[in-house]
Amino acid sequence: MTDWETCPVHSHAVGDMAGAFAGKFGASRLARLTGQMHDLGKYTREFQQYIRGARAKGPDHSTAGAREIISLATAPQDRLFASIAAYAIAGHHAGLPDHGLEDGCLEGRLARNDLPALFPGWRDALTAEARQLAPEGFSPYPGPAKKRAVFQAAFLGRMLFSCLVDADRLCTEAYYAGLKAEPVDRSWPRLPEIAGDLVAAFDAYMEEKAASMPEAARAAPLNQLRNAILAQVRSRATMPKGVFTLDVPTGGGKTLSSLAFALEHARHHGMDRIVFGIPFTSIVEQTAGIMRAVFGDDDSRPVVLEHHSGFDAPPASEEGEQVDLGGVNKRRLAMENWAAPLVVTTNVQLFESLFSARPARCRKLHNLCNAVIVLDEAQSIPLNLLRPCVAALDELVRNYGCTVVLCTATQPALLAPDFLGGFKQVTELAPNPDALHAELKRVTPRLRGALTDAELVQELAGSPQGLVIVNNRAHARALYLAAKEAGLEGLVHLTTRQTAAHRRRILADVRRLLKAGEPCRVIATSLIEAGVDVSFPRVWRAETGLDSIIQAAGRCNREGERLASESFVDVFTPAEVKSPPAIQQLAAAFGRAASEQADFFARDVITLYFREVYWGKGDGLDQVKVKNRDGRNQNAAVADLFGISNARPAFGYRTCGEAFRFIEDGMAPVIIVQEDEPREAIAALRAGAPVGGQARKLQSWIVQIPPRYRKLLIENGHARFLEGFGEQFAVLTRDDLYSPEEGLVWELADSMGLEQYIF
């Protein structure tokens, strides 16, 4: 058939491209050989019969290359790298396997005796240069830290896998695009070529921003301090690549300062991209919006790629050879491999990809090489994953040409260089952080002890504008209802019970009320701490970890419009609600660090707090839940899932990928269809519209709830799955279970009768 690409042509194309990708980290020879051998199992009579329709099912075509690349390793130093490449080849469709003799594991597949025989002469297709396996450059972790060296080897395996998968998909896509005469537009500008233009655009934006300010605001001490911070940070951009911190209190302009540093640093070092990792989707959207305002990003000249659950690329077929090219735009394509100069994403997307075994997730990893990675709110990394996350960042700096900036108002102590512990050397970008914390002091923190809901409502009644933040949704709703019963004016409830679309409207109204000086009393969960730009004269915060308390304080007197002595942040113990155990542990660490300290926002208290937290967790800073042989969950360290014996790796890639989750407790989405936008998206799905686009539209109209409550909603007829889509779209069918004010009251899922449905 004339539209078939031959195995040698495809394999060499993939090898050349994978080798070019891996050249960024000194493994081009190994990657080239991996690419040339990845489809070796297609050099068989059985596979040729399959593609001609003579067999109903294709034979395993991934294991043969994995087996044969190991056979090429004649030199002792090559055996480890050949085995690492074998994992990548064996997993290039189904995902990186675990070691072991069980079904699906690498050794079990290599030991199979039923694989089709390869056509003779296949070795002749390999280039002589590619037969050298050891990477050209690799800097092992210094000292006797054997586990760290094993971690590095496994990390190299994922990077090699990323190069192979991306090259395989891109070559296949290009071939079929050529057949259809439908070119695929993946063209984004390269950062080294446009870095100067982006710096100029940033400067113009800052000048315009300053010019639009009233003279008094421009001369205000806070803005003068922000300008000084920005100038200092930019002045350090020519320093060598490495790990940097930006220890600036809330309100000090961290986002713009870190962006300026990243731009100047990338331009100076010729780096390939800038990646912002952010803990919450709402801040991703906010940060991407700032970047678009700065650079004038649009579809005709894209610069910024925003990638999170609301803008996720549709899952690719791991087995399909042909690619559906219809209706795919440049941004969706770039989500597959992050081939954009500026990427704004979530920490979930970034770190879960770094520890994944799935081809679609790992595909982007090689494009992290030679990048500036800025982590906003670095202290938000889950404690049980802290050590492996820091080790991954350290490895990106050590062997993959990256610079990492830890950008936070509450700098955690991540400097101990023990295995999977911390960074060996870190450079601070901010000018004199101690002085900055003193100059940016805008609130007076107070410990209040136990307060009942009635006492909180009474105190809130005495403050026309105030914010109360509690630790869970049930408490927020109960407190809101109590305040509503008391007749408080300007009362607002903000919680993840509400859809993102309604929360955006609520926050816009809150900002309007605050600016107008009208009554505005907000009762919220911690979601309001996630970079939400609001400023109250007084804040009450239920006791929790110090980092969250400081984030809450960032919503008080944010612009320094009042005296610090008149702007109170009251930390209280809820008298009637018991906090979850994890919150109790953080609150206890805060209590020990803050005891007898008048200012518990001082930097020495922050440092002591994080030491308390890390010391209290101990080995729990590297702990995931994995299934044992009996199918039960047990705790394991990521470090213990990988080993090397006699130059042969024993890597638990799949186990690690399944267990490495930033959000442990699974939640289930329910779609709220009370307005035109979600109704239209549902109607479009029923009419056969592409699922990906409609799913993104529905992201703003979902509420995540515990799975057992969604099951109750379905069983009792209060929600139903959209027919024809399995369990992908659960739609609420009871209007009175949801309101924009209270959100979804899923606790009533089992207590209401059936009356009428929305549709």
PDB file of N, CA, C and O in Angstrom, residues 512-569:
ATOM      1  N   ARG A 512     -16.074  44.927  44.602  1.00  0.00           N
ATOM      2  CA  ARG A 512     -16.880  46.142  44.413  1.00  0.00           C
ATOM      3  C   ARG A 512     -17.342  46.702  45.751  1.00  0.00           C
ATOM      4  O   ARG A 512     -17.244  47.914  45.997  1.00  0.00           O
ATOM      5  N   LEU A 513     -17.828  45.847  46.635  1.00  0.00           N
ATOM      6  CA  LEU A 513     -18.300  46.289  47.951  1.00  0.00           C
ATOM      7  C   LEU A 513     -17.163  46.883  48.781  1.00  0.00           C
ATOM      8  O   LEU A 513     -17.323  47.915  49.443  1.00  0.00           O
ATOM      9  N   LEU A 514     -16.002  46.220  48.746  1.00  0.00           N
ATOM     10  CA  LEU A 514     -14.869  46.723  49.523  1.00  0.00           C
ATOM     11  C   LEU A 514     -14.426  48.087  49.017  1.00  0.00           C
ATOM     12  O   LEU A 514     -14.151  48.999  49.807  1.00  0.00           O
ATOM     13  N   LYS A 515     -14.351  48.230  47.683  1.00  0.00           N
ATOM     14  CA  LYS A 515     -13.908  49.498  47.112  1.00  0.00           C
ATOM     15  C   LYS A 515     -14.887  50.625  47.421  1.00  0.00           C
ATOM     16  O   LYS A 515     -14.479  51.767  47.669  1.00  0.00           O
ATOM     17  N   ALA A 516     -16.195  50.282  47.449  1.00  0.00           N
ATOM     18  CA  ALA A 516     -17.218  51.297  47.710  1.00  0.00           C
ATOM     19  C   ALA A 516     -17.382  51.585  49.196  1.00  0.00           C
ATOM     20  O   ALA A 516     -18.133  52.499  49.569  1.00  0.00           O
ATOM     21  N   GLY A 517     -16.715  50.822  50.053  1.00  0.00           N
ATOM     22  CA  GLY A 517     -16.841  51.029  51.486  1.00  0.00           C
ATOM     23  C   GLY A 517     -18.157  50.537  52.063  1.00  0.00           C
ATOM     24  O   GLY A 517     -18.530  50.915  53.177  1.00  0.00           O
ATOM     25  N   GLU A 518     -18.845  49.674  51.312  1.00  0.00           N
ATOM     26  CA  GLU A 518     -20.128  49.148  51.785  1.00  0.00           C
ATOM     27  C   GLU A 518     -19.905  47.918  52.654  1.00  0.00           C
ATOM     28  O   GLU A 518     -18.837  47.303  52.628  1.00  0.00           O
ATOM     29  N   PRO A 519     -20.916  47.534  53.454  1.00  0.00           N
ATOM     30  CA  PRO A 519     -20.772  46.340  54.291  1.00  0.00           C
ATOM     31  C   PRO A 519     -20.413  45.109  53.460  1.00  0.00           C
ATOM     32  O   PRO A 519     -21.014  44.858  52.407  1.00  0.00           O
ATOM     33  N   CYS A 520     -19.423  44.372  53.919  1.00  0.00           N
ATOM     34  CA  CYS A 520     -18.966  43.166  53.205  1.00  0.00           C
ATOM     35  C   CYS A 520     -18.355  42.225  54.232  1.00  0.00           C
ATOM     36  O   CYS A 520     -17.228  42.443  54.692  1.00  0.00           O
ATOM     37  N   ARG A 521     -19.124  41.211  54.577  1.00  0.00           N
ATOM     38  CA  ARG A 521     -18.673  40.238  55.585  1.00  0.00           C
ATOM     39  C   ARG A 521     -18.601  38.863  54.914  1.00  0.00           C
ATOM     40  O   ARG A 521     -19.629  38.290  54.561  1.00  0.00           O
ATOM     41  N   VAL A 522     -17.390  38.357  54.735  1.00  0.00           N
ATOM     42  CA  VAL A 522     -17.172  37.130  53.987  1.00  0.00           C
ATOM     43  C   VAL A 522     -16.814  35.994  54.941  1.00  0.00           C
ATOM     44  O   VAL A 522     -15.939  36.144  55.805  1.00  0.00           O
ATOM     45  N   ILE A 523     -17.500  34.873  54.757  1.00  0.00           N
ATOM     46  CA  ILE A 523     -17.170  33.640  55.474  1.00  0.00           C
ATOM     47  C   ILE A 523     -16.721  32.641  54.424  1.00  0.00           C
ATOM     48  O   ILE A 523     -17.482  32.310  53.509  1.00  0.00           O
ATOM     49  N   ALA A 524     -15.475  32.168  54.548  1.00  0.00           N
ATOM     50  CA  ALA A 524     -14.873  31.404  53.455  1.00  0.00           C
ATOM     51  C   ALA A 524     -14.044  30.241  53.982  1.00  0.00           C
ATOM     52  O   ALA A 524     -13.675  30.190  55.163  1.00  0.00           O
ATOM     53  N   THR A 525     -13.771  29.323  53.068  1.00  0.00           N
ATOM     54  CA  THR A 525     -12.761  28.297  53.319  1.00  0.00           C
ATOM     55  C   THR A 525     -11.414  28.843  52.858  1.00  0.00           C
ATOM     56  O   THR A 525     -11.316  29.981  52.382  1.00  0.00           O
ATOM     57  N   SER A 526     -10.380  28.018  52.960  1.00  0.00           N
ATOM     58  CA  SER A 526      -9.028  28.487  52.658  1.00  0.00           C
ATOM     59  C   SER A 526      -8.825  28.852  51.196  1.00  0.00           C
ATOM     60  O   SER A 526      -7.781  29.399  50.846  1.00  0.00           O
ATOM     61  N   LEU A 527      -9.793  28.567  50.331  1.00  0.00           N
ATOM     62  CA  LEU A 527      -9.612  28.883  48.910  1.00  0.00           C
ATOM     63  C   LEU A 527      -9.355  30.372  48.679  1.00  0.00           C
ATOM     64  O   LEU A 527      -8.718  30.753  47.702  1.00  0.00           O
ATOM     65  N   ILE A 528      -9.833  31.227  49.596  1.00  0.00           N
ATOM     66  CA  ILE A 528      -9.651  32.671  49.413  1.00  0.00           C
ATOM     67  C   ILE A 528      -8.211  33.085  49.666  1.00  0.00           C
ATOM     68  O   ILE A 528      -7.792  34.181  49.310  1.00  0.00           O
ATOM     69  N   GLU A 529      -7.412  32.183  50.270  1.00  0.00           N
ATOM     70  CA  GLU A 529      -6.004  32.487  50.524  1.00  0.00           C
ATOM     71  C   GLU A 529      -5.154  32.300  49.275  1.00  0.00           C
ATOM     72  O   GLU A 529      -3.994  32.710  49.248  1.00  0.00           O
ATOM     73  N   ALA A 530      -5.708  31.673  48.251  1.00  0.00           N
ATOM     74  CA  ALA A 530      -4.929  31.276  47.072  1.00  0.00           C
ATOM     75  C   ALA A 530      -4.755  32.441  46.103  1.00  0.00           C
ATOM     76  O   ALA A 530      -5.277  32.432  44.998  1.00  0.00           O
ATOM     77  N   GLY A 531      -4.024  33.472  46.529  1.00  0.00           N
ATOM     78  CA  GLY A 531      -3.694  34.563  45.626  1.00  0.00           C
ATOM     79  C   GLY A 531      -4.856  35.469  45.265  1.00  0.00           C
ATOM     80  O   GLY A 531      -4.773  36.218  44.301  1.00  0.00           O
ATOM     81  N   VAL A 532      -5.956  35.418  46.020  1.00  0.00           N
ATOM     82  CA  VAL A 532      -7.111  36.264  45.714  1.00  0.00           C
ATOM     83  C   VAL A 532      -6.822  37.689  46.170  1.00  0.00           C
ATOM     84  O   VAL A 532      -6.491  37.936  47.331  1.00  0.00           O
ATOM     85  N   ASP A 533      -6.949  38.618  45.257  1.00  0.00           N
ATOM     86  CA  ASP A 533      -6.571  40.013  45.515  1.00  0.00           C
ATOM     87  C   ASP A 533      -7.743  40.764  46.146  1.00  0.00           C
ATOM     88  O   ASP A 533      -8.527  41.428  45.458  1.00  0.00           O
ATOM     89  N   VAL A 534      -7.874  40.643  47.461  1.00  0.00           N
ATOM     90  CA  VAL A 534      -8.874  41.389  48.223  1.00  0.00           C
ATOM     91  C   VAL A 534      -8.197  41.931  49.474  1.00  0.00           C
ATOM     92  O   VAL A 534      -7.171  41.407  49.917  1.00  0.00           O
ATOM     93  N   SER A 535      -8.751  42.979  50.056  1.00  0.00           N
ATOM     94  CA  SER A 535      -8.146  43.599  51.229  1.00  0.00           C
ATOM     95  C   SER A 535      -9.231  43.983  52.234  1.00  0.00           C
ATOM     96  O   SER A 535     -10.086  44.827  51.952  1.00  0.00           O
ATOM     97  N   PHE A 536      -9.194  43.344  53.406  1.00  0.00           N
ATOM     98  CA  PHE A 536     -10.141  43.616  54.487  1.00  0.00           C
ATOM     99  C   PHE A 536      -9.425  44.314  55.643  1.00  0.00           C
ATOM    100  O   PHE A 536      -8.226  44.102  55.854  1.00  0.00           O
ATOM    101  N   PRO A 537     -10.156  45.108  56.417  1.00  0.00           N
ATOM    102  CA  PRO A 537      -9.536  45.729  57.589  1.00  0.00           C
ATOM    103  C   PRO A 537      -9.302  44.748  58.732  1.00  0.00           C
ATOM    104  O   PRO A 537      -8.481  45.003  59.617  1.00  0.00           O
ATOM    105  N   ARG A 538     -10.020  43.608  58.710  1.00  0.00           N
ATOM    106  CA  ARG A 538      -9.873  42.646  59.801  1.00  0.00           C
ATOM    107  C   ARG A 538     -10.117  41.235  59.282  1.00  0.00           C
ATOM    108  O   ARG A 538     -11.015  41.011  58.461  1.00  0.00           O
ATOM    109  N   VAL A 539      -9.299  40.278  59.768  1.00  0.00           N
ATOM    110  CA  VAL A 539      -9.406  38.882  59.348  1.00  0.00           C
ATOM    111  C   VAL A 539      -9.380  37.984  60.588  1.00  0.00           C
ATOM    112  O   VAL A 539      -8.577  38.198  61.500  1.00  0.00           O
ATOM    113  N   TRP A 540     -10.275  36.993  60.595  1.00  0.00           N
ATOM    114  CA  TRP A 540     -10.246  35.932  61.600  1.00  0.00           C
ATOM    115  C   TRP A 540      -9.843  34.644  60.881  1.00  0.00           C
ATOM    116  O   TRP A 540     -10.414  34.304  59.842  1.00  0.00           O
ATOM    117  N   ARG A 541      -8.873  33.913  61.459  1.00  0.00           N
ATOM    118  CA  ARG A 541      -8.434  32.659  60.826  1.00  0.00           C
ATOM    119  C   ARG A 541      -8.455  31.522  61.839  1.00  0.00           C
ATOM    120  O   ARG A 541      -7.812  31.605  62.890  1.00  0.00           O
ATOM    121  N   ALA A 542      -9.199  30.452  61.523  1.00  0.00           N
ATOM    122  CA  ALA A 542      -9.179  29.259  62.365  1.00  0.00           C
ATOM    123  C   ALA A 542      -7.764  28.702  62.375  1.00  0.00           C
ATOM    124  O   ALA A 542      -7.064  28.707  61.360  1.00  0.00           O
ATOM    125  N   GLU A 543      -7.328  28.203  63.534  1.00  0.00           N
ATOM    126  CA  GLU A 543      -5.942  27.761  63.675  1.00  0.00           C
ATOM    127  C   GLU A 543      -5.615  26.659  62.669  1.00  0.00           C
ATOM    128  O   GLU A 543      -6.404  25.760  62.392  1.00  0.00           O
ATOM    129  N   THR A 544      -4.411  26.756  62.120  1.00  0.00           N
ATOM    130  CA  THR A 544      -3.905  25.812  61.123  1.00  0.00           C
ATOM    131  C   THR A 544      -2.407  26.000  61.061  1.00  0.00           C
ATOM    132  O   THR A 544      -1.787  26.491  62.026  1.00  0.00           O
ATOM    133  N   GLY A 545      -1.775  25.639  59.955  1.00  0.00           N
ATOM    134  CA  GLY A 545      -0.352  25.862  59.816  1.00  0.00           C
ATOM    135  C   GLY A 545      -0.022  27.331  59.629  1.00  0.00           C
ATOM    136  O   GLY A 545      -0.827  28.118  59.120  1.00  0.00           O
ATOM    137  N   LEU A 546       1.180  27.711  60.031  1.00  0.00           N
ATOM    138  CA  LEU A 546       1.577  29.110  59.967  1.00  0.00           C
ATOM    139  C   LEU A 546       1.584  29.638  58.546  1.00  0.00           C
ATOM    140  O   LEU A 546       1.246  30.800  58.298  1.00  0.00           O
ATOM    141  N   ASP A 547       1.967  28.807  57.568  1.00  0.00           N
ATOM    142  CA  ASP A 547       1.989  29.279  56.188  1.00  0.00           C
ATOM    143  C   ASP A 547       0.604  29.698  55.726  1.00  0.00           C
ATOM    144  O   ASP A 547       0.434  30.724  55.060  1.00  0.00           O
ATOM    145  N   SER A 548      -0.435  28.930  56.097  1.00  0.00           N
ATOM    146  CA  SER A 548      -1.805  29.296  55.721  1.00  0.00           C
ATOM    147  C   SER A 548      -2.258  30.541  56.462  1.00  0.00           C
ATOM    148  O   SER A 548      -2.985  31.384  55.909  1.00  0.00           O
ATOM    149  N   ILE A 549      -1.840  30.679  57.718  1.00  0.00           N
ATOM    150  CA  ILE A 549      -2.207  31.874  58.490  1.00  0.00           C
ATOM    151  C   ILE A 549      -1.604  33.120  57.849  1.00  0.00           C
ATOM    152  O   ILE A 549      -2.255  34.168  57.740  1.00  0.00           O
ATOM    153  N   ILE A 550      -0.364  33.006  57.387  1.00  0.00           N
ATOM    154  CA  ILE A 550       0.280  34.149  56.732  1.00  0.00           C
ATOM    155  C   ILE A 550      -0.415  34.463  55.412  1.00  0.00           C
ATOM    156  O   ILE A 550      -0.580  35.640  55.043  1.00  0.00           O
ATOM    157  N   GLN A 551      -0.838  33.424  54.686  1.00  0.00           N
ATOM    158  CA  GLN A 551      -1.597  33.665  53.458  1.00  0.00           C
ATOM    159  C   GLN A 551      -2.906  34.389  53.772  1.00  0.00           C
ATOM    160  O   GLN A 551      -3.329  35.284  53.037  1.00  0.00           O
ATOM    161  N   ALA A 552      -3.570  33.984  54.851  1.00  0.00           N
ATOM    162  CA  ALA A 552      -4.806  34.674  55.251  1.00  0.00           C
ATOM    163  C   ALA A 552      -4.519  36.134  55.574  1.00  0.00           C
ATOM    164  O   ALA A 552      -5.298  37.033  55.218  1.00  0.00           O
ATOM    165  N   ALA A 553      -3.388  36.374  56.230  1.00  0.00           N
ATOM    166  CA  ALA A 553      -3.026  37.752  56.574  1.00  0.00           C
ATOM    167  C   ALA A 553      -2.798  38.601  55.333  1.00  0.00           C
ATOM    168  O   ALA A 553      -2.940  39.830  55.373  1.00  0.00           O
ATOM    169  N   GLY A 554      -2.465  37.956  54.216  1.00  0.00           N
ATOM    170  CA  GLY A 554      -2.305  38.684  52.963  1.00  0.00           C
ATOM    171  C   GLY A 554      -3.597  39.251  52.423  1.00  0.00           C
ATOM    172  O   GLY A 554      -3.585  40.048  51.479  1.00  0.00           O
ATOM    173  N   ARG A 555      -4.753  38.875  53.011  1.00  0.00           N
ATOM    174  CA  ARG A 555      -6.046  39.452  52.619  1.00  0.00           C
ATOM    175  C   ARG A 555      -6.443  40.591  53.560  1.00  0.00           C
ATOM    176  O   ARG A 555      -7.556  41.099  53.485  1.00  0.00           O
ATOM    177  N   CYS A 556      -5.545  41.001  54.441  1.00  0.00           N
ATOM    178  CA  CYS A 556      -5.816  42.083  55.391  1.00  0.00           C
ATOM    179  C   CYS A 556      -4.879  43.252  55.106  1.00  0.00           C
ATOM    180  O   CYS A 556      -3.659  43.070  55.044  1.00  0.00           O
ATOM    181  N   ASN A 557      -5.447  44.439  54.913  1.00  0.00           N
ATOM    182  CA  ASN A 557      -4.648  45.642  54.686  1.00  0.00           C
ATOM    183  C   ASN A 557      -3.606  45.406  53.602  1.00  0.00           C
ATOM    184  O   ASN A 557      -2.437  45.769  53.734  1.00  0.00           O
ATOM    185  N   ARG A 558      -4.030  44.807  52.522  1.00  0.00           N
ATOM    186  CA  ARG A 558      -3.116  44.312  51.481  1.00  0.00           C
ATOM    187  C   ARG A 558      -2.276  45.414  50.857  1.00  0.00           C
ATOM    188  O   ARG A 558      -1.100  45.207  50.545  1.00  0.00           O
ATOM    189  N   GLU A 559      -2.855  46.572  50.640  1.00  0.00           N
ATOM    190  CA  GLU A 559      -2.141  47.672  49.996  1.00  0.00           C
ATOM    191  C   GLU A 559      -1.589  48.677  51.005  1.00  0.00           C
ATOM    192  O   GLU A 559      -1.132  49.752  50.609  1.00  0.00           O
ATOM    193  N   GLY A 560      -1.618  48.343  52.305  1.00  0.00           N
ATOM    194  CA  GLY A 560      -1.100  49.251  53.317  1.00  0.00           C
ATOM    195  C   GLY A 560      -1.912  50.521  53.449  1.00  0.00           C
ATOM    196  O   GLY A 560      -1.385  51.579  53.822  1.00  0.00           O
ATOM    197  N   GLU A 561      -3.214  50.410  53.162  1.00  0.00           N
ATOM    198  CA  GLU A 561      -4.066  51.600  53.201  1.00  0.00           C
ATOM    199  C   GLU A 561      -4.443  52.011  54.618  1.00  0.00           C
ATOM    200  O   GLU A 561      -4.989  53.103  54.837  1.00  0.00           O
ATOM    201  N   ARG A 562      -4.147  51.151  55.590  1.00  0.00           N
ATOM    202  CA  ARG A 562      -4.440  51.454  56.995  1.00  0.00           C
ATOM    203  C   ARG A 562      -3.183  51.245  57.823  1.00  0.00           C
ATOM    204  O   ARG A 562      -2.205  50.655  57.364  1.00  0.00           O
ATOM    205  N   LEU A 563      -3.224  51.671  59.059  1.00  0.00           N
ATOM    206  CA  LEU A 563      -2.123  51.423  59.976  1.00  0.00           C
ATOM    207  C   LEU A 563      -2.102  49.948  60.352  1.00  0.00           C
ATOM    208  O   LEU A 563      -3.155  49.326  60.542  1.00  0.00           O
ATOM    209  N   ALA A 564      -0.915  49.381  60.496  1.00  0.00           N
ATOM    210  CA  ALA A 564      -0.802  47.985  60.902  1.00  0.00           C
ATOM    211  C   ALA A 564      -1.410  47.771  62.284  1.00  0.00           C
ATOM    212  O   ALA A 564      -1.978  46.712  62.569  1.00  0.00           O
ATOM    213  N   SER A 565      -1.318  48.763  63.136  1.00  0.00           N
ATOM    214  CA  SER A 565      -1.840  48.643  64.499  1.00  0.00           C
ATOM    215  C   SER A 565      -3.365  48.608  64.541  1.00  0.00           C
ATOM    216  O   SER A 565      -3.949  48.290  65.578  1.00  0.00           O
ATOM    217  N   GLU A 566      -3.999  48.930  63.420  1.00  0.00           N
ATOM    218  CA  GLU A 566      -5.463  48.915  63.358  1.00  0.00           C
ATOM    219  C   GLU A 566      -5.990  47.793  62.465  1.00  0.00           C
ATOM    220  O   GLU A 566      -7.192  47.701  62.212  1.00  0.00           O
ATOM    221  N   SER A 567      -5.086  46.944  61.981  1.00  0.00           N
ATOM    222  CA  SER A 567      -5.456  45.874  61.041  1.00  0.00           C
ATOM    223  C   SER A 567      -5.126  44.534  61.702  1.00  0.00           C
ATOM    224  O   SER A 567      -3.975  44.098  61.696  1.00  0.00           O
ATOM    225  N   PHE A 568      -6.157  43.894  62.255  1.00  0.00           N
ATOM    226  CA  PHE A 568      -5.931  42.716  63.083  1.00  0.00           C
ATOM    227  C   PHE A 568      -6.162  41.414  62.313  1.00  0.00           C
ATOM    228  O   PHE A 568      -7.117  41.288  61.541  1.00  0.00           O
ATOM    229  N   VAL A 569      -5.269  40.454  62.548  1.00  0.00           N
ATOM    230  CA  VAL A 569      -5.446  39.080  62.086  1.00  0.00           C
ATOM    231  C   VAL A 569      -5.540  38.218  63.337  1.00  0.00           C
ATOM    232  O   VAL A 569      -4.547  38.007  64.037  1.00  0.00           O
TER     233      VAL A 569
END
